[in-house]
Tab-separated table of C-alpha atoms in Angstrom:
chain	number	residue	atom	x	y	z
A	16	MET	CA	29.321	62.408	-11.766
A	17	LYS	CA	29.914	60.514	-9.349
A	18	GLN	CA	26.810	60.573	-8.037
A	19	HIS	CA	24.936	59.501	-11.575
A	20	LEU	CA	27.260	56.256	-11.315
A	21	ALA	CA	26.316	55.030	-8.303
A	22	SER	CA	22.704	55.567	-9.237
A	23	ILE	CA	22.953	53.965	-12.564
A	24	GLY	CA	24.900	51.300	-10.608
A	25	LEU	CA	22.056	50.723	-8.597
A	26	LEU	CA	19.353	51.230	-11.061
A	27	LEU	CA	21.260	47.766	-12.689
A	28	VAL	CA	21.805	46.034	-9.691
A	29	VAL	CA	18.117	46.694	-8.919
A	30	SER	CA	16.913	45.405	-12.330
A	31	LEU	CA	18.694	42.153	-12.160
A	32	ALA	CA	17.502	41.670	-8.985
A	33	ILE	CA	13.957	42.239	-10.351
A	34	ALA	CA	14.843	40.032	-13.684
A	35	ALA	CA	16.560	36.933	-11.458
A	36	GLN	CA	12.440	35.982	-10.138
A	37	ARG	CA	9.626	34.125	-12.431
A	38	ARG	CA	6.310	35.325	-12.281
A	39	MET	CA	4.170	31.764	-12.448
A	40	ILE	CA	0.351	30.698	-12.412
A	41	VAL	CA	-0.985	27.315	-10.254
A	42	VAL	CA	-3.798	26.257	-12.006
A	43	ASP	CA	-6.736	23.408	-10.671
A	44	ALA	CA	-5.900	20.571	-13.393
A	45	GLU	CA	-9.734	19.834	-13.528
A	46	THR	CA	-11.236	23.213	-13.957
A	47	LYS	CA	-8.196	24.829	-15.370
A	48	VAL	CA	-8.537	27.983	-12.591
A	49	PRO	CA	-6.381	29.900	-11.157
A	50	VAL	CA	-5.843	28.592	-7.220
A	51	ARG	CA	-5.253	31.086	-4.305
A	52	ASP	CA	-3.850	30.859	-0.806
A	53	VAL	CA	-1.382	27.595	-1.969
A	54	GLN	CA	1.604	27.558	0.044
A	55	VAL	CA	4.583	27.905	-2.041
A	56	PHE	CA	7.637	25.969	-0.154
A	57	THR	CA	11.648	26.612	-1.599
A	58	SER	CA	14.213	24.880	-0.741
A	59	GLU	CA	16.485	27.209	0.573
A	60	GLY	CA	13.583	27.984	3.007
A	61	GLN	CA	11.562	30.985	1.045
A	62	ASP	CA	7.534	30.710	2.235
A	63	GLN	CA	4.737	32.196	0.166
A	64	ARG	CA	0.970	31.786	-0.907
A	65	THR	CA	-0.236	32.131	-4.381
A	66	ALA	CA	-2.701	35.638	-4.940
A	67	TRP	CA	-6.251	35.565	-5.898
A	68	ASP	CA	-5.258	35.259	-9.434
A	69	GLY	CA	-2.459	32.027	-8.475
A	70	THR	CA	0.493	33.526	-9.410
A	71	PHE	CA	3.724	33.936	-7.177
A	72	GLU	CA	7.081	34.853	-7.688
A	73	VAL	CA	9.854	32.246	-8.042
A	74	PRO	CA	13.823	32.899	-7.343
A	75	ASP	CA	15.688	31.818	-10.386
A	76	SER	CA	18.087	29.532	-8.313
A	77	PHE	CA	16.692	26.645	-6.388
A	78	SER	CA	16.944	23.187	-6.190
A	79	ARG	CA	13.225	22.473	-4.994
A	80	LEU	CA	9.989	23.643	-4.997
A	81	ASN	CA	7.202	22.606	-3.152
A	82	PHE	CA	2.866	23.004	-3.180
A	83	ARG	CA	0.892	22.363	-0.817
A	84	HIS	CA	-3.116	23.086	-0.713
A	85	PRO	CA	-5.919	21.428	1.392
A	86	HIS	CA	-7.968	21.065	-1.183
A	87	PHE	CA	-5.726	19.594	-3.675
A	88	GLU	CA	-2.168	16.799	-3.455
A	89	GLN	CA	0.799	18.100	-3.068
A	90	ARG	CA	3.066	18.419	-5.517
A	91	TYR	CA	7.127	19.245	-5.756
A	92	LEU	CA	8.954	20.390	-8.529
A	93	LEU	CA	12.713	20.450	-9.748
A	94	PRO	CA	14.552	23.157	-11.713
A	95	SER	CA	14.676	21.244	-15.342
A	96	GLU	CA	10.997	20.418	-14.804
A	97	LEU	CA	9.578	24.123	-15.466
A	98	LEU	CA	9.269	24.878	-18.555
A	99	GLY	CA	6.660	27.204	-19.060
A	100	ASP	CA	5.168	29.520	-16.550
A	101	THR	CA	2.038	27.349	-15.475
A	102	ILE	CA	1.810	24.922	-12.390
A	103	TRP	CA	-1.347	22.369	-12.829
A	104	LEU	CA	-2.556	20.888	-9.023
A	105	LEU	CA	-4.466	18.114	-9.358
A	106	PRO	CA	-7.444	18.206	-6.714
A	107	LYS	CA	-8.231	15.490	-3.634
A	108	THR	CA	-11.102	13.733	-5.044
A	109	ASN	CA	-11.616	10.872	-2.556
A	110	THR	CA	-11.650	12.972	0.697
A	111	LEU	CA	-14.019	14.221	2.501
A	112	GLY	CA	-13.953	18.101	3.267
A	113	GLU	CA	-15.826	17.756	6.239
A	114	VAL	CA	-18.250	14.617	7.931
A	115	ILE	CA	-20.932	15.522	10.095
A	116	ILE	CA	-22.688	13.224	13.267
A	117	TRP	CA	-26.048	14.197	14.721
A	118	GLY	CA	-28.033	12.072	17.307
A	119	ARG	CA	-24.753	10.409	19.165
A	120	ARG	CA	-27.161	8.170	21.296
A	121	ARG	CA	-29.406	7.289	17.931
A	122	PHE	CA	-25.765	6.087	16.750
A	123	ASP	CA	-24.802	4.163	20.194
A	124	GLU	CA	-28.349	2.514	19.937
A	125	ARG	CA	-27.726	1.002	16.402
A	126	MET	CA	-24.507	-0.027	16.756
A	127	ALA	CA	-25.975	-1.783	20.524
A	128	ASN	CA	-28.672	-3.148	17.750
A	129	ILE	CA	-25.772	-4.728	15.748
A	130	LEU	CA	-23.116	-5.619	18.773
A	131	LYS	CA	-26.203	-7.836	20.251
A	132	PRO	CA	-26.133	-11.258	20.198
A	133	SER	CA	-28.279	-14.015	18.053
A	134	ALA	CA	-31.002	-15.616	20.100
A	135	GLU	CA	-28.832	-18.794	19.375
A	136	GLN	CA	-25.596	-17.208	21.224
A	137	ALA	CA	-27.752	-16.235	23.956
A	138	LEU	CA	-29.191	-19.727	24.665
A	139	LEU	CA	-25.717	-21.084	24.440
A	140	ASP	CA	-24.297	-18.799	26.938
A	141	GLN	CA	-27.181	-20.016	28.788
A	142	LEU	CA	-26.142	-22.996	28.961
A	143	PRO	CA	-23.583	-24.098	31.965
A	144	GLN	CA	-19.539	-25.021	29.860
A	145	ALA	CA	-18.843	-27.987	32.334
A	146	VAL	CA	-15.479	-28.848	31.835
A	147	PRO	CA	-14.184	-32.535	33.270
A	148	SER	CA	-11.831	-32.429	36.408
A	149	GLY	CA	-8.675	-34.990	36.791
A	150	PRO	CA	-6.786	-35.927	33.574
A	151	ASN	CA	-7.690	-36.285	29.859
A	152	VAL	CA	-7.145	-40.107	29.649
A	153	LEU	CA	-8.325	-39.932	26.168
A	154	ALA	CA	-5.780	-37.460	25.169
A	155	LEU	CA	-3.136	-39.101	27.069
A	156	ALA	CA	-3.840	-42.221	24.805
A	157	GLY	CA	-4.051	-40.580	21.736
A	158	TRP	CA	-0.454	-39.022	22.486
A	159	LEU	CA	1.152	-42.149	23.601
A	160	TYR	CA	-0.030	-43.908	20.153
A	161	GLU	CA	1.367	-41.130	18.266
A	162	LYS	CA	4.944	-40.858	19.799
A	163	THR	CA	5.582	-45.026	20.050
A	164	ILE	CA	3.303	-47.623	17.909
A	165	GLY	CA	2.357	-44.317	14.992
A	166	LYS	CA	5.846	-43.598	14.502
A	167	ILE	CA	6.293	-46.933	13.540
A	168	LEU	CA	3.234	-47.931	11.134
A	169	ALA	CA	4.022	-44.852	9.282
A	170	LYS	CA	7.746	-45.878	8.538
A	171	ARG	CA	5.939	-49.260	7.781
A	172	SER	CA	3.768	-47.698	5.726
A	173	ARG	CA	6.231	-45.522	3.726
A	174	SER	CA	8.696	-48.966	2.865
A	175	LYS	CA	5.717	-50.881	1.709
A	176	LYS	CA	4.720	-48.349	-0.393
A	177	HIS	CA	8.442	-47.810	-1.649
A	178	GLN	CA	8.961	-51.141	-2.384
A	179	LYS	CA	5.792	-51.542	-4.985
A	180	ALA	CA	6.701	-48.617	-6.789
A	181	MET	CA	10.311	-50.495	-6.924
A	182	ARG	CA	8.234	-53.084	-7.623
A	183	GLU	CA	6.510	-51.945	-10.739
A	184	LYS	CA	9.509	-49.950	-12.224
A	185	GLU	CA	11.652	-53.465	-11.862
A	186	GLU	CA	8.784	-54.987	-13.791
A	187	GLU	CA	8.599	-52.571	-17.037
A	188	TYR	CA	12.182	-52.453	-16.935
A	189	GLN	CA	12.102	-56.397	-17.595
A	190	ARG	CA	9.149	-56.315	-19.991
A	191	LYS	CA	11.133	-53.238	-21.951
A	192	TRP	CA	13.916	-55.869	-21.759
A	193	ASP	CA	12.546	-58.876	-23.232
A	194	MET	CA	10.788	-56.387	-26.495
A	195	LEU	CA	13.904	-55.520	-27.057
A	196	LYS	CA	15.436	-59.294	-27.237
A	197	PRO	CA	15.427	-60.795	-30.715
A	198	PRO	CA	12.985	-63.917	-31.224
A	199	GLN	CA	13.878	-67.285	-29.973
A	200	SER	CA	13.385	-69.576	-32.630
A	201	GLU	CA	12.302	-73.312	-32.070
């Protein structure tokens, strides 16, 4: 009798463990074909791959599922986002699976031709680049003018501009005042 109760209890525990997992499927969003060999990671550290028919089993208690496949965009889901039994993955559209370059020598020759200077630049490079020796007197004179006389002239110019604007405002106000006065009778 005890053996029967123990076996029934064991059967009940095993059935609960089996029922505590959900069977899901991973599908390509464009072609609607199941995707095999998708790595499914849970935040609890469980790792598995989808079978040939895109199916996998998920425990009922997890905080996050991560899906990775080289030909699809990486995706993660929270338990609240699992509404059905199908997970849709988007294919990577703007990536190349493989790039093969043939003829490295030819590529180097093309790049050398592209990077070759033009005829005009080659002529300019041949001209001697003469740098005068000694101090640059014109640059020194320009600097002195800017620091001394230039500041004074700029300040005088700003002052004249401001005075002119003030005179124009005064004239405008005077015209308005004259318009408000009653005409004088003789």
